[in-house]
mmCIF file of C-alpha atoms in Angstrom:
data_model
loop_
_atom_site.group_PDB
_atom_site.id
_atom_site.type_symbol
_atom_site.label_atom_id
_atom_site.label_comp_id
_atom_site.label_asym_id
_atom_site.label_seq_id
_atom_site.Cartn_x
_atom_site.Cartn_y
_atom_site.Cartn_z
ATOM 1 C CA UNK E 1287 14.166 -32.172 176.986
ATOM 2 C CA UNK E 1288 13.992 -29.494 173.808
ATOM 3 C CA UNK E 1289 9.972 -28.849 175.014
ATOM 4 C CA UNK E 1290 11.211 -27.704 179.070
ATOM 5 C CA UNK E 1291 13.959 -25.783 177.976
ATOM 6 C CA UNK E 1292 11.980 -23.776 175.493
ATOM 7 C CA UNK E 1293 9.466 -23.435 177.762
ATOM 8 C CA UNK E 1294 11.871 -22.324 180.582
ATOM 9 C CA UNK E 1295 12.939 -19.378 178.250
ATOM 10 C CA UNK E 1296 9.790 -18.310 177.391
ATOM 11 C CA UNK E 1297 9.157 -18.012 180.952
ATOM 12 C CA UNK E 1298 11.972 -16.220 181.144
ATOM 13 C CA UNK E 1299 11.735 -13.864 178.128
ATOM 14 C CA UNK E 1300 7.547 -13.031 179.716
ATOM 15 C CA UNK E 1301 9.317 -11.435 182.443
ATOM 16 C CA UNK E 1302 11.660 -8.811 180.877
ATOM 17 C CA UNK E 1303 10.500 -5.720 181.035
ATOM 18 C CA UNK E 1304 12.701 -4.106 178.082
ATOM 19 C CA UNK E 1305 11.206 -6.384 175.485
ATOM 20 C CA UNK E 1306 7.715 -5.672 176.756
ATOM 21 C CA UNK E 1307 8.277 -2.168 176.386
ATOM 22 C CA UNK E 1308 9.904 -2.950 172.773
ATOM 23 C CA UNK E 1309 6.848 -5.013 171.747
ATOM 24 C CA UNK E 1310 4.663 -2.175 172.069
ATOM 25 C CA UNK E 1311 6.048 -0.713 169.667
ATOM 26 C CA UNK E 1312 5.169 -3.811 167.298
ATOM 27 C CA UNK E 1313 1.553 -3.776 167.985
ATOM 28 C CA UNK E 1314 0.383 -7.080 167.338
ATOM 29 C CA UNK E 1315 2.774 -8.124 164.490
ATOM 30 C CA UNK E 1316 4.850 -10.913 166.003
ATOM 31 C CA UNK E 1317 1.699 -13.000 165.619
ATOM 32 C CA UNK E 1318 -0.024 -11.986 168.714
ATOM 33 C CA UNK E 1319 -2.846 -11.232 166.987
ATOM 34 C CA UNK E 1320 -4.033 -14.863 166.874
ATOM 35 C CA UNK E 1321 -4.383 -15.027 170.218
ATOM 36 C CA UNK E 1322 -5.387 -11.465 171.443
ATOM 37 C CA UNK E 1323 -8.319 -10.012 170.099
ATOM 38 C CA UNK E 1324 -6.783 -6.635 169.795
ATOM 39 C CA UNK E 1325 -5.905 -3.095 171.623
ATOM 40 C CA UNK E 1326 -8.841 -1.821 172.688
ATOM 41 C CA UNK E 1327 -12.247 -2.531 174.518
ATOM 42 C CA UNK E 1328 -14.199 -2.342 170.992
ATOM 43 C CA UNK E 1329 -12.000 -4.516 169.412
ATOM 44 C CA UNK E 1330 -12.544 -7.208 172.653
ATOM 45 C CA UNK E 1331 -16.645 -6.723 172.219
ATOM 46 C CA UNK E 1332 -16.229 -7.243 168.091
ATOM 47 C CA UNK E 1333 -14.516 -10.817 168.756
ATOM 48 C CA UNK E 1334 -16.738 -11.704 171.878
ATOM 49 C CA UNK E 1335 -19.928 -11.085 169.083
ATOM 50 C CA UNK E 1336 -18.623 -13.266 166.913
ATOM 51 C CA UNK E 1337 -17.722 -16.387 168.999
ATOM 52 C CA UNK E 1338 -21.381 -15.424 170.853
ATOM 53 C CA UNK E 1339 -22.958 -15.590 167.281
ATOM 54 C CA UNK E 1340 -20.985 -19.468 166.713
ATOM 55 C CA UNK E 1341 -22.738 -21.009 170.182
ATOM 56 C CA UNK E 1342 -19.705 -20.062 172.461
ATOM 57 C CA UNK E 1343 -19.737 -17.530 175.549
ATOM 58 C CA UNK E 1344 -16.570 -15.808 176.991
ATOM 59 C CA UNK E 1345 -14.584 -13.864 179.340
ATOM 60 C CA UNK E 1346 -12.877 -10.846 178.840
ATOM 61 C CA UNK E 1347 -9.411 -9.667 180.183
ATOM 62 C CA UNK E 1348 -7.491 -6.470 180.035
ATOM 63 C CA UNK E 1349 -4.030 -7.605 180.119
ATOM 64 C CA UNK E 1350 -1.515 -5.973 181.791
ATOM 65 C CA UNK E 1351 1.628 -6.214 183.737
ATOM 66 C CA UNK E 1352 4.587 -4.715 185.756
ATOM 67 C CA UNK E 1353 2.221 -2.419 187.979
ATOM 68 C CA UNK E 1354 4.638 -0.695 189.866
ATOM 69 C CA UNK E 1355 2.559 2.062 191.431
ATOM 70 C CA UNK E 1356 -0.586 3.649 192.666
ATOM 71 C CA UNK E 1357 -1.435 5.341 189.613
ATOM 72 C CA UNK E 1358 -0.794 2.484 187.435
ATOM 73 C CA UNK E 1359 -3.301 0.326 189.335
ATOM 74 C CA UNK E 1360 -6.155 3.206 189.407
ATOM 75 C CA UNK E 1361 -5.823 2.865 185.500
ATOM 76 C CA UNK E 1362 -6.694 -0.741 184.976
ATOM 77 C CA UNK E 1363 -9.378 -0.629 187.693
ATOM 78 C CA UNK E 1364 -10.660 1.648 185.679
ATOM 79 C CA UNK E 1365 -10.259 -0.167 182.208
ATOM 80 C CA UNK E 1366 -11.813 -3.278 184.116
ATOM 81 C CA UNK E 1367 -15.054 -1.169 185.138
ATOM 82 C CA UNK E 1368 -15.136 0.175 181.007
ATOM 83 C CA UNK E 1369 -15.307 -3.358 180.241
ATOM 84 C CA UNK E 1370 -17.937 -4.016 182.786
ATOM 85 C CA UNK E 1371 -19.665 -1.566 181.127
ATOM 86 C CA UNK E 1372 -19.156 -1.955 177.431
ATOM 87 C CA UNK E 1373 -19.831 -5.805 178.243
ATOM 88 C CA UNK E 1374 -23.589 -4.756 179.416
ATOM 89 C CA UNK E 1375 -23.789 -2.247 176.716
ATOM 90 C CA UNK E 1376 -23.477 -4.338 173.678
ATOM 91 C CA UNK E 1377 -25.370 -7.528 175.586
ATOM 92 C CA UNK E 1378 -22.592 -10.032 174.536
ATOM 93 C CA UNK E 1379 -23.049 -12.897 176.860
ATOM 94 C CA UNK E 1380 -19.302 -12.623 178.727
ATOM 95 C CA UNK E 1381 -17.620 -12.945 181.931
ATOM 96 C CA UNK E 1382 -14.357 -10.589 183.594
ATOM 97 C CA UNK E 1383 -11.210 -11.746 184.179
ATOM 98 C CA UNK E 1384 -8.463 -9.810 185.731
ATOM 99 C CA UNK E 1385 -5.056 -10.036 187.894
ATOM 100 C CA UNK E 1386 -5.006 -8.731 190.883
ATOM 101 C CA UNK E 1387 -1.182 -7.519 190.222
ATOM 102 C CA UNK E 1388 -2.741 -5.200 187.663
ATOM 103 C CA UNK E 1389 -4.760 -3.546 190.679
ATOM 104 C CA UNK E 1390 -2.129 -2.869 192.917
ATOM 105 C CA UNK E 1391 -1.194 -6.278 194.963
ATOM 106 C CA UNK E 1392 2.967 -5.684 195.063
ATOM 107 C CA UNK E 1393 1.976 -2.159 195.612
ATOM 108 C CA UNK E 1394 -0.357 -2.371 198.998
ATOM 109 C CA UNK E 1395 -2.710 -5.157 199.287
ATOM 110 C CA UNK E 1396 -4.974 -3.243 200.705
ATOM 111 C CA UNK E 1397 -5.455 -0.527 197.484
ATOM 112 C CA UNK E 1398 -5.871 -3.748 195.589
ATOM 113 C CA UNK E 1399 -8.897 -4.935 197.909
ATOM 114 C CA UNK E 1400 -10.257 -1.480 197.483
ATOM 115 C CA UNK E 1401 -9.879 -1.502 193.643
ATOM 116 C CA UNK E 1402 -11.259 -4.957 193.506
ATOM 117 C CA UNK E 1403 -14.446 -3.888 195.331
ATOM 118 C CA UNK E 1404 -14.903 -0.969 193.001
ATOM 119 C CA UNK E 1405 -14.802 -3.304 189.952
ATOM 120 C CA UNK E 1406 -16.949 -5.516 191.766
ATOM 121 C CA UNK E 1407 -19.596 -3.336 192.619
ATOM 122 C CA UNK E 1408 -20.304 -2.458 188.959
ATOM 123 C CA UNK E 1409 -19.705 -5.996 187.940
ATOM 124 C CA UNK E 1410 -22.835 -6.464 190.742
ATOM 125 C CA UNK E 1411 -24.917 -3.274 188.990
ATOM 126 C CA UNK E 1412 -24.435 -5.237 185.716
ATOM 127 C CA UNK E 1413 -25.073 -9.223 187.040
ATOM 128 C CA UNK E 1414 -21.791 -9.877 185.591
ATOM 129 C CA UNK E 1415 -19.263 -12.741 186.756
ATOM 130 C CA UNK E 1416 -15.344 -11.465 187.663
ATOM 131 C CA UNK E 1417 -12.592 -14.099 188.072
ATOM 132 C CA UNK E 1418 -9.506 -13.593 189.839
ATOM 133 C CA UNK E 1419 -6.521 -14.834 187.460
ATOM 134 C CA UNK E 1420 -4.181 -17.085 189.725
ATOM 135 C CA UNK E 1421 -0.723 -16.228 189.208
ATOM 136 C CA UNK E 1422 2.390 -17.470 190.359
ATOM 137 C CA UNK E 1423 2.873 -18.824 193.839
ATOM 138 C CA UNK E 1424 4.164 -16.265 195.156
ATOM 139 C CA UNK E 1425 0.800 -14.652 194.893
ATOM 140 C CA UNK E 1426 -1.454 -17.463 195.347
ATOM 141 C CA UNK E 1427 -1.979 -16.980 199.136
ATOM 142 C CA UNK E 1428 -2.711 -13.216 198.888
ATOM 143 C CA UNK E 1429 -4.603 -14.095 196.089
ATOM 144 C CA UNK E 1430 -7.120 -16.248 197.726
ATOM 145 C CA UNK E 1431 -6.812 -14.460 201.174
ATOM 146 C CA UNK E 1432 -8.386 -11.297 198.877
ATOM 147 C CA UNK E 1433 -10.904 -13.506 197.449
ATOM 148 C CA UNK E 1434 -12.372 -14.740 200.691
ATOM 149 C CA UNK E 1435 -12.758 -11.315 202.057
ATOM 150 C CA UNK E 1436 -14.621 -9.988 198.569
ATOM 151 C CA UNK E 1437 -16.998 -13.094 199.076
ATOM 152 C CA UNK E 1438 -18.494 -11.534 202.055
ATOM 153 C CA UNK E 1439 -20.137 -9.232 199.883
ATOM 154 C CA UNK E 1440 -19.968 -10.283 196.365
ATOM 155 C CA UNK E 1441 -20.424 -14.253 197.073
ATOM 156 C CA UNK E 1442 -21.580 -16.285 194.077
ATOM 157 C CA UNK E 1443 -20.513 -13.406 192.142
ATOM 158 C CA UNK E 1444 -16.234 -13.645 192.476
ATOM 159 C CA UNK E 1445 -13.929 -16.833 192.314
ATOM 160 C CA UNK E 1446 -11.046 -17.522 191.261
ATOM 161 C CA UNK E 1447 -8.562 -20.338 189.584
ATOM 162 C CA UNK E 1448 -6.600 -22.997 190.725
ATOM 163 C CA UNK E 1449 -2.980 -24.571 189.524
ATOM 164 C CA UNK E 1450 -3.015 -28.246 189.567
ATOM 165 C CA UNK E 1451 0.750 -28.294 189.426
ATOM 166 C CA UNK E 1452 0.345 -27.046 192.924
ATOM 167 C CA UNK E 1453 0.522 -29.526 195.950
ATOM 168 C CA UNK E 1454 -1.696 -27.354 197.212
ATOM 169 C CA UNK E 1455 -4.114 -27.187 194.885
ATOM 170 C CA UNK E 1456 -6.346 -30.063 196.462
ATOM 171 C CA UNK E 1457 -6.574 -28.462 199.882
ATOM 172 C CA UNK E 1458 -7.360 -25.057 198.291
ATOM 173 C CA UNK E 1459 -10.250 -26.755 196.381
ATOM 174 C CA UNK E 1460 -11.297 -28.780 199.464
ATOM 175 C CA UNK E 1461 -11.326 -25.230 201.399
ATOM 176 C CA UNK E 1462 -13.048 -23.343 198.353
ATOM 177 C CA UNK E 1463 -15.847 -25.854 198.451
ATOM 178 C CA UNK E 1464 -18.991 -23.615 196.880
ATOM 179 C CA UNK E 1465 -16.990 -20.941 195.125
ATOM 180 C CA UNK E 1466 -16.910 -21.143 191.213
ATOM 181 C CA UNK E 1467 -13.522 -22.234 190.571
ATOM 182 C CA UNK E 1468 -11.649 -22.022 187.163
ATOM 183 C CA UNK E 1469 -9.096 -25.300 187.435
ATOM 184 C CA UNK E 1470 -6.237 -25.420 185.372
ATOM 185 C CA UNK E 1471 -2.721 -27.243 184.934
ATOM 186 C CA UNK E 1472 -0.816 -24.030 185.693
ATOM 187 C CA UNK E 1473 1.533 -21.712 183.547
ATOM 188 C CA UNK E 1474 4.392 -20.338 185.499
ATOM 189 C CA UNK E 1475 8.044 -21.713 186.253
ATOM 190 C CA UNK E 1476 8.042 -23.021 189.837
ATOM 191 C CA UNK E 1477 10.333 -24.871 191.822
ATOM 192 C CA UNK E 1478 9.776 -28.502 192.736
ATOM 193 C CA UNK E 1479 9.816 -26.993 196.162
ATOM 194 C CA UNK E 1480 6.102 -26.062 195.436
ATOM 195 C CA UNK E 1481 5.237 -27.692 192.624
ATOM 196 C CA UNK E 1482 4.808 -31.291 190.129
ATOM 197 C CA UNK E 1483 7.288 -30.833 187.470
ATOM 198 C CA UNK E 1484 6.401 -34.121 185.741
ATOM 199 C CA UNK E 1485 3.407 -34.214 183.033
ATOM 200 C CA UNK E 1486 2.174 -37.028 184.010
ATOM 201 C CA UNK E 1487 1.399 -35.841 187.906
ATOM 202 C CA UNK E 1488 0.571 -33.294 186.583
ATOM 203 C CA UNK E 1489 -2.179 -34.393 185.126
ATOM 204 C CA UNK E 1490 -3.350 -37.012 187.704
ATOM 205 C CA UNK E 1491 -3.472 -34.379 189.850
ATOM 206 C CA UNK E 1492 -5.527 -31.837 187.768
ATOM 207 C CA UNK E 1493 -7.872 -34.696 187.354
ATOM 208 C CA UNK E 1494 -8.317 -35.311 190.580
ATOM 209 C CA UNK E 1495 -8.955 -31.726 191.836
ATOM 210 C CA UNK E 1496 -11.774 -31.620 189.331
ATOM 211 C CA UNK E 1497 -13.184 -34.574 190.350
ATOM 212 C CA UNK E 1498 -13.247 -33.190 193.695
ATOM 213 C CA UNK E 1499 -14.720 -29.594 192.840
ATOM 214 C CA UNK E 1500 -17.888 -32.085 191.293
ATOM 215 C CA UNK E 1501 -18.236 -34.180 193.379
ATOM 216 C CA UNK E 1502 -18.566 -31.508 196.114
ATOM 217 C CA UNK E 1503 -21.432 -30.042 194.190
ATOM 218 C CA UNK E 1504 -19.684 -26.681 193.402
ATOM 219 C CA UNK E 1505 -19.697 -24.805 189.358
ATOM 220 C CA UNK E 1506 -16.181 -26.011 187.522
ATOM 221 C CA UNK E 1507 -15.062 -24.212 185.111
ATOM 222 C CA UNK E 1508 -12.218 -27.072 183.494
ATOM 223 C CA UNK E 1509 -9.959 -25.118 181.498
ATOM 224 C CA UNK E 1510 -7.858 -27.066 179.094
ATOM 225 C CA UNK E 1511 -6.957 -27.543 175.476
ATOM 226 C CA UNK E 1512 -6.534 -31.644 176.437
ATOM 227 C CA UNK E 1513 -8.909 -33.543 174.598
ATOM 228 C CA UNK E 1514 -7.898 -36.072 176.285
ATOM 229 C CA UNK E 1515 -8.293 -34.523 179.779
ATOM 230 C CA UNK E 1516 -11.623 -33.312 177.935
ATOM 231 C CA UNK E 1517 -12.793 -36.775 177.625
ATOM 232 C CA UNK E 1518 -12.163 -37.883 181.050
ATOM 233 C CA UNK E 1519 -14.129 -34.995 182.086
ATOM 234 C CA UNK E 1520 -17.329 -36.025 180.322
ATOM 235 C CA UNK E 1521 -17.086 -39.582 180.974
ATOM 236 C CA UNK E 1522 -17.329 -38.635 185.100
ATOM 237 C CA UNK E 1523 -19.997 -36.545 184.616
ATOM 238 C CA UNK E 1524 -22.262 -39.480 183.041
ATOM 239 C CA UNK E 1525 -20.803 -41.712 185.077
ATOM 240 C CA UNK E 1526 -21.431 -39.525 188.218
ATOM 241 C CA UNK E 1527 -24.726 -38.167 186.932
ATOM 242 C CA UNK E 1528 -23.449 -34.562 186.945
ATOM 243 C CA UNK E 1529 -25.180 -32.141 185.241
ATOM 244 C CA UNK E 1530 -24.026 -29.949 182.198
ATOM 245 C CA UNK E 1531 -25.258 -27.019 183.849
ATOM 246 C CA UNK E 1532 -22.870 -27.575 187.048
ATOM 247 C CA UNK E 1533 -19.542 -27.440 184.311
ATOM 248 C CA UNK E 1534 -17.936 -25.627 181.405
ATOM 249 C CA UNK E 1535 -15.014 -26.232 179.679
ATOM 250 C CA UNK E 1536 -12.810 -23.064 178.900
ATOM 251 C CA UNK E 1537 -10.335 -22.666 176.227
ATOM 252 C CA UNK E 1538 -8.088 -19.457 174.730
ATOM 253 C CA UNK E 1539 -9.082 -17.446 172.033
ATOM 254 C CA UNK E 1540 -7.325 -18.591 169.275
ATOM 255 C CA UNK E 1541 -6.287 -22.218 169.931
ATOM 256 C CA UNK E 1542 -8.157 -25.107 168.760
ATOM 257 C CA UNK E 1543 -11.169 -23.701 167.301
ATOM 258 C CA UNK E 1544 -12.711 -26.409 165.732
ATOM 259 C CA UNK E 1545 -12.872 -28.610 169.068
ATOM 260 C CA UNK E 1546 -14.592 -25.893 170.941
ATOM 261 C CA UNK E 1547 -17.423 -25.543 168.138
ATOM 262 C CA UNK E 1548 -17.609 -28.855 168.539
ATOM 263 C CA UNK E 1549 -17.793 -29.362 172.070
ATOM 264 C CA UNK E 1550 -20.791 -26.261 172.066
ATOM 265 C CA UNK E 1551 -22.818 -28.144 169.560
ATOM 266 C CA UNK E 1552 -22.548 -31.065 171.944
ATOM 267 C CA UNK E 1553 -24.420 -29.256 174.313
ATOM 268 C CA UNK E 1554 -21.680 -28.409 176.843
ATOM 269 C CA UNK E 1555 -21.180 -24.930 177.972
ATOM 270 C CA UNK E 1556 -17.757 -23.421 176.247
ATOM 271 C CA UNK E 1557 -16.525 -20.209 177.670
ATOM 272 C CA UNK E 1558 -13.391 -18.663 175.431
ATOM 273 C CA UNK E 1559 -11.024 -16.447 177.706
ATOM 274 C CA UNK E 1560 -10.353 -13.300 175.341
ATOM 275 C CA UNK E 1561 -7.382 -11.533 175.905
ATOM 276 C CA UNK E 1562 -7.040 -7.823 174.910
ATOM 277 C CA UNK E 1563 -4.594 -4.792 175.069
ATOM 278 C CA UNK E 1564 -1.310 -3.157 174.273
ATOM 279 C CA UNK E 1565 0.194 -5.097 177.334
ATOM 280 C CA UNK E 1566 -0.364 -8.547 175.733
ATOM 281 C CA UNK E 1567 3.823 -9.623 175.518
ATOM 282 C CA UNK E 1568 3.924 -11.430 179.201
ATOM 283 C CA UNK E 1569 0.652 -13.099 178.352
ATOM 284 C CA UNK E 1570 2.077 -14.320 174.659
ATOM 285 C CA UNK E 1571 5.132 -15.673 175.976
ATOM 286 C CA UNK E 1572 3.387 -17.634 178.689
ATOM 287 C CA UNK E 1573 1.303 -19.174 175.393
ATOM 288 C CA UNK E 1574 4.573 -20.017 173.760
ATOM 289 C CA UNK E 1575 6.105 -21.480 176.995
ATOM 290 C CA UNK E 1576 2.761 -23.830 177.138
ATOM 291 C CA UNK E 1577 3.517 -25.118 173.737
ATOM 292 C CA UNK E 1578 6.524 -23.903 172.131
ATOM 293 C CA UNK E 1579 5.627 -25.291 168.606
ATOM 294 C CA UNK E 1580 3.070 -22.053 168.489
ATOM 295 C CA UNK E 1581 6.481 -20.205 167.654
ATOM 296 C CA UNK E 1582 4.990 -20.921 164.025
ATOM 297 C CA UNK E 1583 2.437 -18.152 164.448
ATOM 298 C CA UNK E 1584 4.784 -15.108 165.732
ATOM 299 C CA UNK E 1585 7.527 -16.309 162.727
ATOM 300 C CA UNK E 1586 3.625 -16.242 160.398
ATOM 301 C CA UNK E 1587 2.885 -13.423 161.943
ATOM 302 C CA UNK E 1588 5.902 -11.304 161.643
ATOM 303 C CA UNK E 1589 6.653 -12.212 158.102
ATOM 304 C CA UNK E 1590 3.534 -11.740 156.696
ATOM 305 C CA UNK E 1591 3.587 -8.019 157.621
#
């Protein structure tokens, strides 16, 4: 009861703009910094080297939220295409990830199609993956309406993720049969309208959209910090005689190290999603709402400065 009602005001507290504002002015000293490489593109590349250099590959994303306007979406298209860039400058071996409410979908879908394809064509220049964050459901149609229209031109080189908490989420994978998918359990608040509420269907049902994404052939990206869930996921792939080079498992920078060093020696492909920028508050509450007990590292953080 204590673990949903923390997480329900985490989810709560990601979505005030007034504290994200007022966390700015922190920086990264409510213990952020564990889980967000830093501020600025540099800083991203720096950490992306080093997990490179331990066996692991990544994916990059600018965070940002609360685009409200025009101009605010032109500026993290363009932070998106300097990270294309820096990414094939320094030759780290990383992906893109970005939201599509950072380029412009509550403000016309349309601008955010047109920023998308910008980022896209550079990301095309530059042979470099870009996935398309899922967000809450209230986005999730838009979301994948956008994607199918970029895959007429950028196929093989665009996808997207998917929320098992979702009833949806087995008909969108069915439907997305082909595209590289990133499949998750899902981070938002949503109403049982829309949406498992209980752990455990949870979980059946992330394992069986995974199951299906395999078995239909299609590149899974199975991101999860569930060894358990981990397990299962291996054990189907021998079983099924699936190779590694059809899967990855994905984690977040800064949570459970040691099993994803372990996983890479093991000869699976381990992609870290690395967060960076001065708009990381919604993105560090979410992380706290997922598993409250990482309230530790702000309190470590935030005393130790």
């Amino acid at each position: 009861m204590m673990h949903v009602i923390l997480r329900n005001f985490f989810l709560f507290l990601s979505k005030n703009q007034i504290l994200n504002r007022g966390a700015r002015k922190w920086g990264l000293k409510l213990g952020a910094s564990q889980v967000v490489a830093g501020e600025t593109i540099s800083k991203a590349m720096n950490a992306v080297r080093g997990l490179n250099e331990k066996g692991l590959v990544c994916t990059v994303d600018h965070l940002g939220e609360f685009v409200k306007t025009e101009e605010e979406a032109a500026v993290s298209t363009e932070y998106c295409i300097r990270t294309l860039n820096a990414i094939a400058k320094t030759g780290v071996n990383c992906n893109l990830s970005l939201k599509l409410t950072q380029l412009g979908l509550d403000v016309e879908p349309q601008l955010c199609y047109e920023n998308m394809k910008a980022i896209l064509s550079t990301a095309k220049k530059h042979d470099i993956f870009v996935r398309i964050d899922m967000e809450d459901y209230s986005h999730c149609q838009q979301t994948i309406d956008i994607l199918e229209k970029l895959r007429r031109e950028y196929d093989g080189l665009v996808g997207t993720a998917i929320q098992a908490y979702l009833y949806r989420a087995i008909d969108d994978v069915k439907k997305l049969k082909g595209v590289n998918l990133r499949l998750v359990k899902g981070a938002y608040r949503e109403l049982p309208e829309v949406a498992f509420q209980k752990k455990d269907e949870i979980d059946d049902n992330y394992l069986k959209i995974i199951k299906q994404h395999l078995r239909s052939g299609s590149y899974t990206a199975v991101a999860t910090h569930d060894h358990q869930i981990i397990e299962k996921v291996k054990d189907f792939c021998r079983e099924e005689k699936i190779a590694k080079t059809q899967f990855e498992f994905q984690m977040l920078y800064g949570f459970r190290t040691d099993l994803q060093e372990q996983i890479a020696k093991e000869g699976y492909t381990m992609r870290i999603y690395v967060p960076y920028g001065k708009d990381w508050y919604g993105y560090f509450m979410r992380r706290l709402a997922e598993r409250p007990q990482n309230v530790s590292f702000a309190l470590r953080g935030f005393f130790s400065k």
